[in-house]
Short mmCIF file of C-alpha atoms in Angstrom, two decimals:
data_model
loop_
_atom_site.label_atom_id
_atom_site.label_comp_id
_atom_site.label_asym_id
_atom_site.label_seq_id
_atom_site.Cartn_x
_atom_site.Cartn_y
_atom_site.Cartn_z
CA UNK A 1 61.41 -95.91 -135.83
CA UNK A 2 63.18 -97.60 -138.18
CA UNK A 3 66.40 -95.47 -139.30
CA UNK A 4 67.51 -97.50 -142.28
CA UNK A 5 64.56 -97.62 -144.05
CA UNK A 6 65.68 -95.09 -147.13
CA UNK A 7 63.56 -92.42 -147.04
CA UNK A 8 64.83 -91.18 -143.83
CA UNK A 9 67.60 -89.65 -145.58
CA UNK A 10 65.43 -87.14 -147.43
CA UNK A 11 64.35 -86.08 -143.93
CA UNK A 12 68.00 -85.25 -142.74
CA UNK A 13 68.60 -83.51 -146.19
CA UNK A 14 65.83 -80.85 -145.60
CA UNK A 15 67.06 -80.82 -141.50
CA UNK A 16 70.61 -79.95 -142.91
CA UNK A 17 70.07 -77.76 -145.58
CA UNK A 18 66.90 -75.45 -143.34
CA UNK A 19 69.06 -75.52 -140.78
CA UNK A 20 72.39 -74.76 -141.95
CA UNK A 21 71.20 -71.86 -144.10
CA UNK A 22 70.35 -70.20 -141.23
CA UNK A 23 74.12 -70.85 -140.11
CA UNK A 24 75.16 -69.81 -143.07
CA UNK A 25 73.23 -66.28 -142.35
CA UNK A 26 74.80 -65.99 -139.24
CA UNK A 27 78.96 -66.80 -140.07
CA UNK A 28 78.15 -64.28 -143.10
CA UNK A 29 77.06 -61.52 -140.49
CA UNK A 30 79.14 -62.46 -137.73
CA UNK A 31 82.18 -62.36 -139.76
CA UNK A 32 80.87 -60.04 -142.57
CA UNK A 33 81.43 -57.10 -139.49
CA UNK A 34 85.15 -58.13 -139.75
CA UNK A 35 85.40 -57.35 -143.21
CA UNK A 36 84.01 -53.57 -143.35
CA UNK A 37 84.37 -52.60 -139.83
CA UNK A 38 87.17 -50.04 -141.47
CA UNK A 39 84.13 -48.02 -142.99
CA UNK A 40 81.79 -47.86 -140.37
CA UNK A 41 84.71 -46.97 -137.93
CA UNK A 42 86.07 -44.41 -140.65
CA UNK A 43 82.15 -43.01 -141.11
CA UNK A 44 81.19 -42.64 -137.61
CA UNK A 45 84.36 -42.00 -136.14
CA UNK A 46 84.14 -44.57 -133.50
CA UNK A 47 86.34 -44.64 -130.32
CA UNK A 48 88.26 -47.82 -128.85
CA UNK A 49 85.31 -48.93 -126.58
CA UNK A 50 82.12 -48.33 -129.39
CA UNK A 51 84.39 -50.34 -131.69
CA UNK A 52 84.07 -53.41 -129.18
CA UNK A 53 80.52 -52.54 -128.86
CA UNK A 54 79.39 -52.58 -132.38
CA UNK A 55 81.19 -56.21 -132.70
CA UNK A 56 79.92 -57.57 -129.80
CA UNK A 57 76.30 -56.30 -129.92
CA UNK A 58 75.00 -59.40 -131.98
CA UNK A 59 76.38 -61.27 -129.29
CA UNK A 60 74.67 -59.46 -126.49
CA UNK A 61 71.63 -59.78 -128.39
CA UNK A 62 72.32 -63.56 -128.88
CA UNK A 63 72.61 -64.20 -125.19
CA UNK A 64 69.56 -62.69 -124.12
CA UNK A 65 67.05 -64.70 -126.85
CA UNK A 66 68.67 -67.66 -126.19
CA UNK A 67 67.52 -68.08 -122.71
CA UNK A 68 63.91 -67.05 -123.08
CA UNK A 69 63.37 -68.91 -127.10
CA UNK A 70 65.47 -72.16 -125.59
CA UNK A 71 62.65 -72.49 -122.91
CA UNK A 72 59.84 -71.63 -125.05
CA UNK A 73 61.28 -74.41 -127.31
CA UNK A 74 61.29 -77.15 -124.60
CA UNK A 75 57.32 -76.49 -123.84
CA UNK A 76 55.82 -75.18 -127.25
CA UNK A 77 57.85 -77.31 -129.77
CA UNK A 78 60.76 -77.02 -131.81
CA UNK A 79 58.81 -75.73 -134.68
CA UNK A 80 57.58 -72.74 -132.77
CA UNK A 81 60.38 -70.79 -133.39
CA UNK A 82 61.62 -72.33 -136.73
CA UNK A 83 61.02 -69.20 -138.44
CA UNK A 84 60.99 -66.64 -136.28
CA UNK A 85 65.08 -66.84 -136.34
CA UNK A 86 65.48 -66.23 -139.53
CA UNK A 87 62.72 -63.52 -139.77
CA UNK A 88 64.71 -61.60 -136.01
CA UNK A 89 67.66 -61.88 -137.92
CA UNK A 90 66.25 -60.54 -141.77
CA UNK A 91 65.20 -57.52 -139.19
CA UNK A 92 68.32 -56.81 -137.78
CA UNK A 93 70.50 -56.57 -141.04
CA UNK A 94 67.54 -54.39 -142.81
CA UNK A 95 68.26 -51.54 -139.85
CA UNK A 96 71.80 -52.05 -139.86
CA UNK A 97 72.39 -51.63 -143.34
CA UNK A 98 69.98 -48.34 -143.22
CA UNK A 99 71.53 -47.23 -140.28
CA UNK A 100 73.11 -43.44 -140.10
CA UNK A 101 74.70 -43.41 -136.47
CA UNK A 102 76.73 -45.82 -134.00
CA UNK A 103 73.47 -46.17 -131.76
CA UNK A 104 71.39 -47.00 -134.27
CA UNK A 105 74.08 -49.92 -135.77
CA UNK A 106 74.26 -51.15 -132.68
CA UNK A 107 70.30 -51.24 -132.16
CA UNK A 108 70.10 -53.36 -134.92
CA UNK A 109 72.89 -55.89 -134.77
CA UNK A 110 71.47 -56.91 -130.90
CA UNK A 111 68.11 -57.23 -133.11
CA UNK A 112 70.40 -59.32 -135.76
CA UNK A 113 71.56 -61.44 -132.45
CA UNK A 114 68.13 -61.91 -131.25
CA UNK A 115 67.63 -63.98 -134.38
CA UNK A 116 71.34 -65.35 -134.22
CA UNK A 117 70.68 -66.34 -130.42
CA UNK A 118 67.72 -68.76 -131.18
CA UNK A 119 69.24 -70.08 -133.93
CA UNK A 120 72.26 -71.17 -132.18
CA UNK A 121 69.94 -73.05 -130.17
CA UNK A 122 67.69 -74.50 -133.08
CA UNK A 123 69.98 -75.69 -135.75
CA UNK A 124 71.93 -78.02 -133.96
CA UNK A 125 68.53 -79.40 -132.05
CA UNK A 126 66.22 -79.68 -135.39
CA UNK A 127 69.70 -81.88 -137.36
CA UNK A 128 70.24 -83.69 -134.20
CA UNK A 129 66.84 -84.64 -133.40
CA UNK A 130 66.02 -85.68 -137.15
CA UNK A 131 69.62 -87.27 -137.73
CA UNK A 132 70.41 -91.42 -137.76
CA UNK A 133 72.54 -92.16 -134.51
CA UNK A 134 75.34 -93.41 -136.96
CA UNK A 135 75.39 -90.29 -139.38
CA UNK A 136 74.26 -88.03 -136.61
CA UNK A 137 78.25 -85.90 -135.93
CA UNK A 138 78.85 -85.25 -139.17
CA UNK A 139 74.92 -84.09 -140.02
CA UNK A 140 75.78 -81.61 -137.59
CA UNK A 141 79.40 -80.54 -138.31
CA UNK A 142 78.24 -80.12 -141.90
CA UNK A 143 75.07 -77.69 -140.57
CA UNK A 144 76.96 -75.73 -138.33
CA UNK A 145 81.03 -75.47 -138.85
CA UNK A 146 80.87 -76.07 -142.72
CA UNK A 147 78.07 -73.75 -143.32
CA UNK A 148 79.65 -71.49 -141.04
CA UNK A 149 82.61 -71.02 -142.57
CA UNK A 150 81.07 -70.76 -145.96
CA UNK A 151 79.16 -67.98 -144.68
CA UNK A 152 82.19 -66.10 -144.16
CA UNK A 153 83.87 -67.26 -147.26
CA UNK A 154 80.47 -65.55 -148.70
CA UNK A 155 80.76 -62.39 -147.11
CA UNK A 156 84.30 -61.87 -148.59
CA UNK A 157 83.62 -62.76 -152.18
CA UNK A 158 80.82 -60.07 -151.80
CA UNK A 159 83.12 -57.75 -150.28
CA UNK A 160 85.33 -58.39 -153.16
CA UNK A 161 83.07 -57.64 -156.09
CA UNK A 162 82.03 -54.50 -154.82
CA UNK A 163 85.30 -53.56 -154.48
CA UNK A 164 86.21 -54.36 -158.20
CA UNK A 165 82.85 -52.46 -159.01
CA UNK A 166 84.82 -49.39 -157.22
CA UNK A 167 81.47 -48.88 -154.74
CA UNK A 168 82.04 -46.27 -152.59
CA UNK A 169 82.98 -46.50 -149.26
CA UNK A 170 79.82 -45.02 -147.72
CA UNK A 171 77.70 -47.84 -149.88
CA UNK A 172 80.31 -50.94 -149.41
CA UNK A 173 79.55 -52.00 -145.86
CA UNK A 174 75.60 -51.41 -146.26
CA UNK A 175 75.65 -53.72 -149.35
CA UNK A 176 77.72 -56.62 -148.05
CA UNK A 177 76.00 -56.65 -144.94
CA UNK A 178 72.30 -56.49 -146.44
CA UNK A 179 72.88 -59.26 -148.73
CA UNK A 180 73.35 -61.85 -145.91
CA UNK A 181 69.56 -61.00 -145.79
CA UNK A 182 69.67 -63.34 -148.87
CA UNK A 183 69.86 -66.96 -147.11
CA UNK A 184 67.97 -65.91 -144.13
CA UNK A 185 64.98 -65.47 -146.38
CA UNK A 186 65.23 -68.64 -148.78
CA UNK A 187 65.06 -70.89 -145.46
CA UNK A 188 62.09 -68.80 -144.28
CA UNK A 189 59.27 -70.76 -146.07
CA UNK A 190 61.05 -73.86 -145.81
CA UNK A 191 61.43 -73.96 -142.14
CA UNK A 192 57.75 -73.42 -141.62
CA UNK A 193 56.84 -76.41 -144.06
CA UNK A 194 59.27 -78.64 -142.18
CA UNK A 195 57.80 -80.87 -139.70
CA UNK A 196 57.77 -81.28 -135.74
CA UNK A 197 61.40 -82.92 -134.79
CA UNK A 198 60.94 -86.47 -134.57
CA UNK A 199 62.45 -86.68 -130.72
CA UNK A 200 60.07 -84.34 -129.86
CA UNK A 201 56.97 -85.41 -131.30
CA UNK A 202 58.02 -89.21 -129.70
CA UNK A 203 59.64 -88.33 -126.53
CA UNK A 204 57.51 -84.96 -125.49
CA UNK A 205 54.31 -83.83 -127.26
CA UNK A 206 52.91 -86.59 -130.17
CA UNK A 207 50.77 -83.68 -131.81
CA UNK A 208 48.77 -85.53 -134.16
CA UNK A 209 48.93 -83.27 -137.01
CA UNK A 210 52.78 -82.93 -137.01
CA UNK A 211 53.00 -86.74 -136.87
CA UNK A 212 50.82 -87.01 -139.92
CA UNK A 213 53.56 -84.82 -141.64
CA UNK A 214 56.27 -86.56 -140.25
CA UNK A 215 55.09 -89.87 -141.17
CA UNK A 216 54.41 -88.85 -144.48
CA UNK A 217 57.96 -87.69 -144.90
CA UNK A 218 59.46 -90.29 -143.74
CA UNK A 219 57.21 -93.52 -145.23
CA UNK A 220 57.01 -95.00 -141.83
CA UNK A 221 54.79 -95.31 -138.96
CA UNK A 222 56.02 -93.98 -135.56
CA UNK A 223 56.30 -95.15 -132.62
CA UNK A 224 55.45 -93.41 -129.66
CA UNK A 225 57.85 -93.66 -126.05
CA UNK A 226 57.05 -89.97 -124.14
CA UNK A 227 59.41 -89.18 -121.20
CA UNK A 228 57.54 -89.47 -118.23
CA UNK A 229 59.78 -87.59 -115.84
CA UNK A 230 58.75 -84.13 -114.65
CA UNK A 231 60.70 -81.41 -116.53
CA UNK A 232 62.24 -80.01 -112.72
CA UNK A 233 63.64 -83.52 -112.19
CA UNK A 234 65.22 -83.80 -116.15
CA UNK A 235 66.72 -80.63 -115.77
CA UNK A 236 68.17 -81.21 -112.56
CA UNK A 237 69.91 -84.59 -113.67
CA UNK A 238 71.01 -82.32 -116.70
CA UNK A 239 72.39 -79.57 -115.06
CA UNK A 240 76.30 -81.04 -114.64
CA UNK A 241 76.77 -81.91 -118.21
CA UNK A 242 75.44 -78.72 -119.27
CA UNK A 243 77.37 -76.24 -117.14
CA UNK A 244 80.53 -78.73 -118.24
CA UNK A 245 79.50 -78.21 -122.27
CA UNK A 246 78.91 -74.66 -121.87
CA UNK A 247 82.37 -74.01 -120.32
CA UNK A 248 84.21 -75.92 -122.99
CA UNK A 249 81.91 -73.61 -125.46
CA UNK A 250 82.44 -70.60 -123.70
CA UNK A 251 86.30 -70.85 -123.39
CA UNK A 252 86.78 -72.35 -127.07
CA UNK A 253 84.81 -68.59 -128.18
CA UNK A 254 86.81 -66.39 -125.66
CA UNK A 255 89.68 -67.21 -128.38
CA UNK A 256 88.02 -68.22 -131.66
CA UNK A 257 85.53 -65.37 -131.38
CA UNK A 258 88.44 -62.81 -131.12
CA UNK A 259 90.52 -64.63 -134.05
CA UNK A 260 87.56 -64.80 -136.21
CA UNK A 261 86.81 -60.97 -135.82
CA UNK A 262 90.38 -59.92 -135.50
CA UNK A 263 92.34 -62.34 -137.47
CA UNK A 264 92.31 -60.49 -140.49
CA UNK A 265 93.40 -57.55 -139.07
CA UNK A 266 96.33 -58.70 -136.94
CA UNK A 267 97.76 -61.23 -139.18
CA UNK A 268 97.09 -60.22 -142.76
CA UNK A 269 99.15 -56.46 -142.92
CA UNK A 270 102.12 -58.60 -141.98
CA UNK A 271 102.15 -60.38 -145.59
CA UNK A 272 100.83 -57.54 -147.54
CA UNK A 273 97.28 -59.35 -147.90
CA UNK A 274 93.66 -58.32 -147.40
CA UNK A 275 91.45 -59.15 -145.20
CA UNK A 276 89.37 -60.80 -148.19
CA UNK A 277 92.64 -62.68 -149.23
CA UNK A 278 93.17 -63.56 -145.65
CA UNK A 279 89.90 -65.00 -145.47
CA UNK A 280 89.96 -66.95 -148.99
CA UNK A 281 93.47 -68.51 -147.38
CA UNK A 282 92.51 -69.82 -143.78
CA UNK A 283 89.12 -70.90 -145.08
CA UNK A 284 90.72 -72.71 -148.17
CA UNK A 285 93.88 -74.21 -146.51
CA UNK A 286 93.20 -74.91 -142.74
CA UNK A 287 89.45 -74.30 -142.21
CA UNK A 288 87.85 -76.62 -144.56
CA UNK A 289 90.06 -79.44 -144.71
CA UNK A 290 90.23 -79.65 -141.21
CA UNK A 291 86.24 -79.84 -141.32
CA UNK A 292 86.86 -82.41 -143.93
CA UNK A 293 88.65 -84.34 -141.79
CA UNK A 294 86.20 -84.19 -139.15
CA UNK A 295 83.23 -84.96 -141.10
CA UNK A 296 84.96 -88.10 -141.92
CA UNK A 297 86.38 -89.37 -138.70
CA UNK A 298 83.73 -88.25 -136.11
CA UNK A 299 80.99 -91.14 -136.24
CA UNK A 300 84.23 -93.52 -136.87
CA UNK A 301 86.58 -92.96 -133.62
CA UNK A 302 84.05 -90.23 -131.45
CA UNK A 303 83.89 -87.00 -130.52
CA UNK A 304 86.20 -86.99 -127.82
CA UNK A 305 89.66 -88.24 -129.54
CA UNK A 306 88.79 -85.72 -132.06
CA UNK A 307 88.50 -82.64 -129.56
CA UNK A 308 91.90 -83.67 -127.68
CA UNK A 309 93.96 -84.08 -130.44
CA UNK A 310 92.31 -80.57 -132.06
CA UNK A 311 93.09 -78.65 -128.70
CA UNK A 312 96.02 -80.15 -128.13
CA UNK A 313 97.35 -78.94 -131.46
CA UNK A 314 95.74 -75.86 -130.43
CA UNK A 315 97.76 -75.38 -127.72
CA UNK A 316 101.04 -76.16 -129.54
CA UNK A 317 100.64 -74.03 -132.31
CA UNK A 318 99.36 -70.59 -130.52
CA UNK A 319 102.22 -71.00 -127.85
CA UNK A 320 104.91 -71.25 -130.92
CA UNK A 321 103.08 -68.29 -132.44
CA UNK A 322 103.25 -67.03 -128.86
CA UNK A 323 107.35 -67.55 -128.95
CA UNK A 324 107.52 -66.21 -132.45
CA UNK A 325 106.12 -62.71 -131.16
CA UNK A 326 108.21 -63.01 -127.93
CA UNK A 327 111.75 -63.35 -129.96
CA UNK A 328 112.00 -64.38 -133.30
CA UNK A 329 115.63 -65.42 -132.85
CA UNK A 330 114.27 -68.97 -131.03
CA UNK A 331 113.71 -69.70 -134.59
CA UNK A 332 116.70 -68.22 -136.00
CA UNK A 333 115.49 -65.23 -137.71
CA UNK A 334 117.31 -61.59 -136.94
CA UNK A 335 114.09 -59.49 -136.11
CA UNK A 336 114.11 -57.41 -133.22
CA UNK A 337 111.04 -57.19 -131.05
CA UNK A 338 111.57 -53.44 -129.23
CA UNK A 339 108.25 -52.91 -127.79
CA UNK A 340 106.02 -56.18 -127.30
CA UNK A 341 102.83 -54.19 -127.92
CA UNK A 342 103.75 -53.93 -131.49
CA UNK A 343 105.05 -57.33 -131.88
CA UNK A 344 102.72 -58.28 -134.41
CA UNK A 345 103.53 -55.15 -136.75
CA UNK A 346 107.22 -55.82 -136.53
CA UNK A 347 106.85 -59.35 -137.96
CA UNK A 348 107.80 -59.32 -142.19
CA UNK A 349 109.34 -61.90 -144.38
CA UNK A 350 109.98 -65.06 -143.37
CA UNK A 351 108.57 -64.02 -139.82
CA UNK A 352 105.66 -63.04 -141.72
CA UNK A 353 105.42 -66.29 -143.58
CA UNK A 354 106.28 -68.14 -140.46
CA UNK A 355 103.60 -66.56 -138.16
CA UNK A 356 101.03 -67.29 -140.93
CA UNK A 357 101.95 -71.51 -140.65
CA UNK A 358 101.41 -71.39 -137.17
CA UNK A 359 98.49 -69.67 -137.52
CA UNK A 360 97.07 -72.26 -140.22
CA UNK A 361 98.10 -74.70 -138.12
CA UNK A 362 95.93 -73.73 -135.23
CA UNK A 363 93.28 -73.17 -137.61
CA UNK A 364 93.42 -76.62 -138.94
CA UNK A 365 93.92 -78.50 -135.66
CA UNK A 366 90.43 -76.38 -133.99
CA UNK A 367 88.64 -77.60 -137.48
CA UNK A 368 89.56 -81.45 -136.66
CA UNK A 369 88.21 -80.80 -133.57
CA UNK A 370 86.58 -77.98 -131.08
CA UNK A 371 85.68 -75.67 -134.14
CA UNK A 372 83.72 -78.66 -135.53
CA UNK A 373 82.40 -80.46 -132.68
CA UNK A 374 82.26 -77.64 -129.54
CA UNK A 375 81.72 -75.11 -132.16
CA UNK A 376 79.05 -76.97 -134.08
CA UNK A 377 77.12 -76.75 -130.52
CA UNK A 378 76.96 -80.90 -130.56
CA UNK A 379 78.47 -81.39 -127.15
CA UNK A 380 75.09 -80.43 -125.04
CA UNK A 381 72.74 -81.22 -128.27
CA UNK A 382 73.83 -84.61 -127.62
CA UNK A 383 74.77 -85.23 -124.18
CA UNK A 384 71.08 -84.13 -122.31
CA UNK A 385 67.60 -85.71 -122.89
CA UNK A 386 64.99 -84.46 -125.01
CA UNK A 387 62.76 -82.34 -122.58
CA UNK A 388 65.07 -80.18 -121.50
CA UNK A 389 67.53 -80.00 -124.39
CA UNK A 390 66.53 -76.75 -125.71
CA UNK A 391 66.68 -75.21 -122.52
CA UNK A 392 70.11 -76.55 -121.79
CA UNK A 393 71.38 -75.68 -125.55
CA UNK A 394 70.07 -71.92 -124.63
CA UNK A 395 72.11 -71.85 -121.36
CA UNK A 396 75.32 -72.73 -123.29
CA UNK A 397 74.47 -70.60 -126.09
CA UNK A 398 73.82 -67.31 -123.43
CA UNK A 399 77.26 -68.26 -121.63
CA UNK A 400 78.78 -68.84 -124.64
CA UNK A 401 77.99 -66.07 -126.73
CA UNK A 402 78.19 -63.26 -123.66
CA UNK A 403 81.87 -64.95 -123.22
CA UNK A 404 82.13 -64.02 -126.89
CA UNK A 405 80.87 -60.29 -126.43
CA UNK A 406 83.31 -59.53 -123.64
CA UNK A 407 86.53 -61.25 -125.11
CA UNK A 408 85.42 -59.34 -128.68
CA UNK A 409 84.36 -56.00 -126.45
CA UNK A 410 87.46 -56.11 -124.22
CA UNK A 411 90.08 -57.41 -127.06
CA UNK A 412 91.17 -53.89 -128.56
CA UNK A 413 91.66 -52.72 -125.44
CA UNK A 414 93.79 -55.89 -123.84
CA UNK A 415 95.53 -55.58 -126.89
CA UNK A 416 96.76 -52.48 -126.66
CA UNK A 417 97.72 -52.56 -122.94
CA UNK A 418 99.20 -55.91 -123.19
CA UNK A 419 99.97 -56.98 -126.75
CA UNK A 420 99.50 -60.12 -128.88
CA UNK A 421 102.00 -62.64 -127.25
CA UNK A 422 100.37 -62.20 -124.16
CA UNK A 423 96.71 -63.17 -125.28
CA UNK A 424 98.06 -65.86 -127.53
CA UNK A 425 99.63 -67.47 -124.40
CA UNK A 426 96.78 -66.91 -122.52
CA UNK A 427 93.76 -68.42 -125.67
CA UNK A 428 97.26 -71.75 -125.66
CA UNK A 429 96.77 -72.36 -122.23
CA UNK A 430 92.90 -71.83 -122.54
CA UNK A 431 93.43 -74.77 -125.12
CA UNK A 432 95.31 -77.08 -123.06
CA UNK A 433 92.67 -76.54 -120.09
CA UNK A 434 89.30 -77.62 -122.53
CA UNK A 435 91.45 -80.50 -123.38
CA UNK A 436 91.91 -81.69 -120.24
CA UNK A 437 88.24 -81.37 -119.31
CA UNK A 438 87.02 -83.12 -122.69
CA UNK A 439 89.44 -86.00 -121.35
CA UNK A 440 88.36 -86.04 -117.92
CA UNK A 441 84.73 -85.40 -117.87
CA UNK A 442 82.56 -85.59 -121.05
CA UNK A 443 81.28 -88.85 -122.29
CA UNK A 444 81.17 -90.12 -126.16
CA UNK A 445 78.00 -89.96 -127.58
CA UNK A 446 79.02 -91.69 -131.49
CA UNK A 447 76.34 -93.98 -132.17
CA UNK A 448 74.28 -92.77 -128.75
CA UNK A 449 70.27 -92.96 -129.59
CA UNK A 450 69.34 -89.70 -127.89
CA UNK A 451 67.16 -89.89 -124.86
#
C-alpha cells in the first residue's frame, strides 16, 4: 500500500475521530464518577468499602470483556465489535443514571465497563492499524490521551451548568452521567460504516467485501501479504513483550487511576477550589500541554525518550510532594504536620499553592510521556504482530484495568490507615521502577511498519 498517496489521510481522520469518541465516552464516565460521587454517597449512604466499589466497578467490568472481545477480535475481525462498545457502554449509563440503590449503580457501571473494556482494546488497534508508520504515535495519542482528557474536561463543564441551573442534588449526578450517553451514540453509526482495518484485511482475513470498501476509501489497490504462522506460535513469540507492556500499564494506573478519581478531592479543599475548578486547572495547565508536547515530539525522537524523561519527572515531583506532606519546613514554610494521616488537610497558603505546582508538575511530566504513550495503550498496539494483537491488547487492558479497580477499591481505605505521603512515595518509586523497565527492555517502534 502506498501511504503517501493523499487520500489515505481521510482514512486516519474517520479512524481518529470513530475511535476517539468512544474515548471520549469513556474519560467522561470514568472521571464524570469523580465529580458527583458526593451525591450518590450522600443519597445512598454508602460505607468506606461500597464507595471503592461503585468507582471501581467499571473497571471490573472492563477487565472481564476485554479478555473474551480481544480474542473474538483476533478471529472474527476488528469490525465485529466496532459497535457493540459503544452500544455496552450507552447500556450501562442508561441503568446507572435510573438507578435507585448502591446494587443496582454498581450493576450498571460493570455493564458501562463491559463496553469501556472492549474499547480499550479497539481504539488504539482500529488508529494503529489504519495510521501511516510516520504519523502513526501521535494518531494515537490524539485518540486516546487527548480525547481522554477532554472527556473529563466535558464532564465538568456539565457538572457546572447544572449547578448554575441550581438542579437538585438528587437530579445532578443522574444528568451529568446520562449525557456521556451523548458521544457514545454519534460514533455508533459511524463505526459500523467504517471499514475492515487495513492490517487485518492484508495480514489476516482479505474479506473481499471489506476490501472493496477499503479500497474505495482509500483510492488505491491493495496488496495482499497474510501471516502464515499459526496463531499458537504468534502468540507465543508475543507473550514477553506483552506481559512487559501490560506491567508498565498496570503500574502507571495503580497511581494515575487513583489521582484521576481522587485528585480532586485530596488536593482541591486545600486552595478553596472545586472539584470542577480543579479539573478546568490540571487539564488546562499540565494535562494538555504536556499532550501537546507529546503529539509533537513522539514520531520525531520515539517513544521511549519520551516515557523516561515523563517518569522520571514523575518520580521527582510526587517524592517532593511526598516531602512537602512529610514536613513542610524542608521548604521553609512554618506548618506543623501533627498527625500524618491528615497531612493533606493541614496544608493552606503557600503550602497549598506549593503542593498544587508539584502536583502540575507531575501532571505535566506523565502527559509528555506515560499518560500519552502507556496510557494511550500504544506500547503493546505497536510492539506485537497483527494476529494476535487484539488478544494481547485485551490481556494488558484486563491487568491493567483490574490493577486500576483494586488501587481505586483499596485507596480510601490505605488512605486512611496510612495517609497521603505514604502512597505518594510509594506511586514516586512506582515511577522510577516503569522507567527503568522502558529503558531496559522495550524497543522503539517510531517509524516501525507493523507486522
Amino acid at each position: 500500500m502506498d501511504y503517501n498517496k493523499p487520500n489515505f489521510s481521510t482514512l486516519e481522520f474517520k479512524s481518529v475521530l470513530t475511535a476517539g469518541m468512544g474515548v471520549f465516552t469513556d474519560g467522561y464516565e470514568l472521571y464524570a464518577i469523580s465529580l458527583v460521587f458526593y451525591y450518590i454517597q450522600k443519597e445512598f449512604s454508602l460505607n468506606g468499602l461500597e464507595e471503592g466499589i461503585v468507582i471501581a466497578s467499571a473497571y471490573y467490568g472492563a477487565a472481564i470483556s476485554a479478555i473474551l472481545l480481544g480474542f473474538l477480535s483476533d478471529k472474527l475481525g476488528r469490525k465485529f465489535i466496532y459497535g457493540l462498545d459503544v452500544a455496552l457502554m450507552s447500556l450501562g449509563i442508561l441503568f446507572q443514571s435510573i438507578s435507585t440503590n448502591f446494587t443496582e449503580v454498581v450493576i450498571s457501571r460493570i455493564i458501562l465497563g463491559f463496553g469501556i473494556g472492549a474499547d480499550y482494546v479497539l481504539s488504539p488497534i482500529i488508529t494503529a492499524e489504519n495510521s501511516n508508520p510516520k504519523n502513526r504515535g501521535k494518531r494515537m495519542i490524539i485518540t486516546f490521551a487527548v480525547l481522554w482528557g477532554m472527556g473529563a474536561v466535558a464532564a465538568a463543564f456539565i457538572e457546572q451548568i447544572l449547578l448554575l441551573m441550581n438542579i437538585g442534588n438528587d437530579l445532578i449526578w443522574r444528568i451529568v452521567l446520562f449525557m456521556g450517553i451523548l458521544p457514545a451514540i454519534s460514533v455508533f453509526y459511524l463505526r459500523r460504516k467504517l471499514p475492515e482495518t487495513y492490517k487485518f484485511l492484508t495480514r489476516i482475513k482479505p474479506k473481499q467485501e471489506e476490501l472493496k470498501k477499503l479500497e474505495n476509501e482509500i483510492k488505491s489497490k491493495i496488496v495482499i501479504s497474510l501471516d502464515e504462522v499459526p496463531f499458537s506460535k504468534r502468540f507465543i513469540s508475543a507473550i514477553g513483550i506483552t506481559i512487559i507492556s501490560s506491567i508498565l500499564w498496570l503500574l502507571y494506573d495503580m497511581y494515575s487511576s487513583t489521582f484521576a478519581i481522587y485528585g480532586p478531592i485530596t488536593i482541591a479543599g486545600n486552595l478553596g477550589l472545586n472539584p470542577i475548578e480543579f479539573t478546568y486547572l490540571a487539564q488546562f495547565l499540565a494535562g494538555l500541554p504536556g499532550q501537546i508536547i507529546s503529539i509533537y515530539l513522539v514520531d520525531k525522537i520515539g517513544r521511549k525518550p519520551l516515557i523516561v524523561i515523563g517518569y522520571a519527572g514523575v518520580a521527582f515531583w510526587l517524592f517532593m510532594y511526598t516531602l512537602l506532606l512529610m514536613n513542610p519546613y524542608y521548604f521553609g514554610l512554618s506548618i506543623h504536620i501533627s498527625n500524618p494521616l491528615k497531612a493533606a488537610e493541614s496544608l493552606t497558603g503557600e503550602a497549598a499553592l506549593l503542593g498544587l505546582l508539584f502536583y502540575l508538575m507531575n501532571y505535566l511530566s506523565s502527559a509528555i510521556g506515560p499518560a500519552s504513550i502507556i496510557g494511550s495503550a500504544m506500547l503493546t498496539s505497536e510492539l506485537v504482530p497483527t494476529k494476535v494483537r487484539g488478544t494481547s491488547q485485551a490481556i494488558s487492558v484486563a491487568a491493567d484495568r483490574l490493577a486500576a479497580a483494586f488501587s481505586i477499591t483499596a485507596f480510601p481505605l490505605l488512605l486512611a490507615k496510612f495517609g497521603l505521603p505514604a502512597l505518594l512515595a510509594v506511586y514516586s518509586t512506582i515511577a522510577l521502577v516503569s522507567c527503568i523497565i522502558t529503558l531496559l527492555l522495550i524497543p522503539e517502534t517510531k517509524g516501525v511498519e507493523l507486522s
